[in-house]
Amino acid sequence: MNTLVVCPKCEKLNRVALEKAASAAAICGSCKTELPLHDGVQDLSSNTLSKLLRNSDRPVVVDFWAEWCGPCKAFAPTYKAAAQELGADFVFSKVNTEKFPDASQSFQIRGIPTLIVFKNGKEVDRQSGAMPLPMLKEYLSRWK
Ligand SMILES: [Zn+2]
């Protein structure tokens, strides 16, 4: 099972085996920068988000969150658990809305956490508020 990870430095799209990434840090094949992949979920910037949306071979799920947001933090383990189970069908990612307000502005994020599902680079659905794991999996299964 692999996922696509965009390098924060050179923006190369890396194919990373999730099994391998669980035990060792994933490294960019081009510039050797450590990739921001944590338990199957990658951190994106505004730039790497657009790059991923243009190039992903499968649907992309983005969790828009912030450090100060309690519900976002509570949702993080659930999101990671979903990434472990559904990593073959989706690319799981998150955007820190405080660090990248331009991303949250261009997608008109009103409240966090907000989850957006993109297919072929286009938004197909969004959901605000945290969900328990079974509900999240059920929600995502529609967009495989
Ligand atoms: Zn790189």
Short mmCIF file of C-alpha atoms and ligand atoms in Angstrom, two decimals:
data_model
loop_
_atom_site.label_atom_id
_atom_site.label_comp_id
_atom_site.label_asym_id
_atom_site.label_seq_id
_atom_site.Cartn_x
_atom_site.Cartn_y
_atom_site.Cartn_z
CA MET A 1 0.00 0.00 0.00
CA ASN A 2 1.52 3.32 -0.98
CA THR A 3 0.60 6.96 -0.81
CA LEU A 4 1.64 10.08 -2.70
CA VAL A 5 3.60 12.67 -0.76
CA VAL A 6 4.62 16.07 -2.10
CA CYS A 7 8.06 17.23 -0.99
CA PRO A 8 7.82 20.56 0.88
CA LYS A 9 11.18 21.64 -0.55
CA CYS A 10 11.35 20.64 -4.23
CA GLU A 11 7.63 19.74 -4.71
CA LYS A 12 8.47 16.38 -6.23
CA LEU A 13 5.65 13.86 -5.97
CA ASN A 14 6.98 10.84 -4.04
CA ARG A 15 5.35 7.43 -3.95
CA VAL A 16 5.86 6.18 -0.40
CA ALA A 17 5.11 2.69 0.95
CA LEU A 18 3.00 3.16 4.08
CA GLU A 19 4.39 0.01 5.69
CA LYS A 20 7.92 1.36 5.35
CA ALA A 21 6.96 4.88 6.47
CA ALA A 22 5.59 3.41 9.71
CA SER A 23 9.07 2.45 10.90
CA ALA A 24 11.38 5.03 9.28
CA ALA A 25 11.05 8.62 8.13
CA ALA A 26 10.21 8.93 4.44
CA ILE A 27 12.77 10.84 2.38
CA CYS A 28 12.26 12.74 -0.89
CA GLY A 29 13.74 10.74 -3.79
CA SER A 30 14.94 13.90 -5.43
CA CYS A 31 16.33 16.29 -2.77
CA LYS A 32 16.50 13.92 0.25
CA THR A 33 14.38 16.20 2.43
CA GLU A 34 12.38 14.39 5.10
CA LEU A 35 8.78 14.15 3.97
CA PRO A 36 6.07 15.46 6.34
CA LEU A 37 4.23 12.15 6.54
CA HIS A 38 2.93 11.08 9.95
CA ASP A 39 1.00 7.82 10.35
CA GLY A 40 -0.13 7.95 6.73
CA VAL A 41 -1.21 11.61 6.87
CA GLN A 42 0.87 14.30 5.18
CA ASP A 43 1.12 17.97 6.10
CA LEU A 44 0.50 20.24 3.15
CA SER A 45 1.15 23.90 2.43
CA SER A 46 -0.89 25.96 -0.04
CA ASN A 47 1.64 25.08 -2.75
CA THR A 48 1.98 21.38 -2.08
CA LEU A 49 -1.81 21.13 -1.81
CA SER A 50 -2.30 22.47 -5.34
CA LYS A 51 0.47 20.27 -6.63
CA LEU A 52 -1.11 17.19 -5.06
CA LEU A 53 -4.59 18.07 -6.34
CA ARG A 54 -3.25 18.45 -9.90
CA ASN A 55 -1.36 15.15 -9.84
CA SER A 56 -3.01 12.65 -7.53
CA ASP A 57 -4.04 9.33 -9.07
CA ARG A 58 -6.72 8.84 -6.41
CA PRO A 59 -9.10 11.00 -4.37
CA VAL A 60 -7.46 13.39 -1.91
CA VAL A 61 -8.89 14.03 1.56
CA VAL A 62 -7.82 17.24 3.29
CA ASP A 63 -8.38 18.00 6.96
CA PHE A 64 -8.30 21.76 7.56
CA TRP A 65 -7.30 22.29 11.18
CA ALA A 66 -5.45 24.55 13.63
CA GLU A 67 -3.30 24.11 16.71
CA TRP A 68 -5.74 25.99 19.00
CA CYS A 69 -8.76 23.93 17.92
CA GLY A 70 -9.67 21.28 20.54
CA PRO A 71 -12.07 19.31 18.32
CA CYS A 72 -9.38 19.23 15.58
CA LYS A 73 -6.88 17.69 17.96
CA ALA A 74 -9.42 15.22 19.26
CA PHE A 75 -10.18 14.21 15.67
CA ALA A 76 -6.53 13.66 14.68
CA PRO A 77 -6.19 10.03 15.95
CA THR A 78 -9.46 9.08 14.21
CA TYR A 79 -8.20 10.60 10.99
CA LYS A 80 -4.90 8.72 11.27
CA ALA A 81 -6.75 5.47 11.93
CA ALA A 82 -8.78 6.01 8.74
CA ALA A 83 -5.54 6.72 6.85
CA GLN A 84 -4.13 3.38 7.99
CA GLU A 85 -7.19 1.52 6.74
CA LEU A 86 -8.04 3.44 3.58
CA GLY A 87 -4.60 4.58 2.45
CA ALA A 88 -4.88 2.54 -0.75
CA ASP A 89 -8.01 4.39 -1.85
CA PHE A 90 -7.30 7.96 -0.77
CA VAL A 91 -4.41 10.29 -0.15
CA PHE A 92 -4.84 11.60 3.41
CA SER A 93 -3.55 15.07 4.15
CA LYS A 94 -3.99 18.05 6.41
CA VAL A 95 -3.56 21.81 6.13
CA ASN A 96 -2.79 24.03 9.11
CA THR A 97 -5.14 26.97 8.53
CA GLU A 98 -3.09 29.26 10.77
CA LYS A 99 0.11 28.64 8.83
CA PHE A 100 -1.64 28.74 5.46
CA PRO A 101 -4.56 31.17 5.69
CA ASP A 102 -4.48 31.59 1.89
CA ALA A 103 -5.42 27.91 1.47
CA SER A 104 -8.27 28.16 3.94
CA GLN A 105 -9.41 31.34 2.20
CA SER A 106 -9.36 29.88 -1.30
CA PHE A 107 -11.46 26.94 -0.13
CA GLN A 108 -13.68 29.21 1.99
CA ILE A 109 -13.19 27.32 5.22
CA ARG A 110 -15.73 28.71 7.72
CA GLY A 111 -15.12 26.47 10.70
CA ILE A 112 -12.66 23.78 11.66
CA PRO A 113 -12.17 20.92 11.50
CA THR A 114 -13.44 20.82 7.91
CA LEU A 115 -12.84 17.79 5.74
CA ILE A 116 -12.83 18.21 1.95
CA VAL A 117 -12.77 15.36 -0.54
CA PHE A 118 -11.26 16.09 -3.96
CA LYS A 119 -11.62 13.86 -6.98
CA ASN A 120 -9.63 14.60 -10.14
CA GLY A 121 -8.57 17.85 -8.50
CA LYS A 122 -12.13 19.05 -7.92
CA GLU A 123 -14.00 19.30 -4.64
CA VAL A 124 -16.75 16.68 -4.53
CA ASP A 125 -17.83 17.02 -0.91
CA ARG A 126 -17.05 18.64 2.41
CA GLN A 127 -18.01 18.01 5.99
CA SER A 128 -17.52 20.28 8.98
CA GLY A 129 -16.98 18.93 12.47
CA ALA A 130 -15.29 15.80 13.76
CA MET A 131 -16.71 12.33 13.08
CA PRO A 132 -16.20 9.01 14.87
CA LEU A 133 -14.21 6.44 12.86
CA PRO A 134 -17.11 4.27 11.59
CA MET A 135 -18.92 7.39 10.35
CA LEU A 136 -15.79 8.75 8.72
CA LYS A 137 -15.18 5.47 6.89
CA GLU A 138 -18.79 5.33 5.78
CA TYR A 139 -18.57 8.93 4.60
CA LEU A 140 -15.38 8.35 2.61
CA SER A 141 -16.53 5.05 1.07
CA ARG A 142 -18.89 7.03 -1.18
CA TRP A 143 -15.94 8.70 -2.90
CA LYS A 144 -13.64 5.74 -3.58
ZN ZN B 1 12.40 17.06 -2.53
#
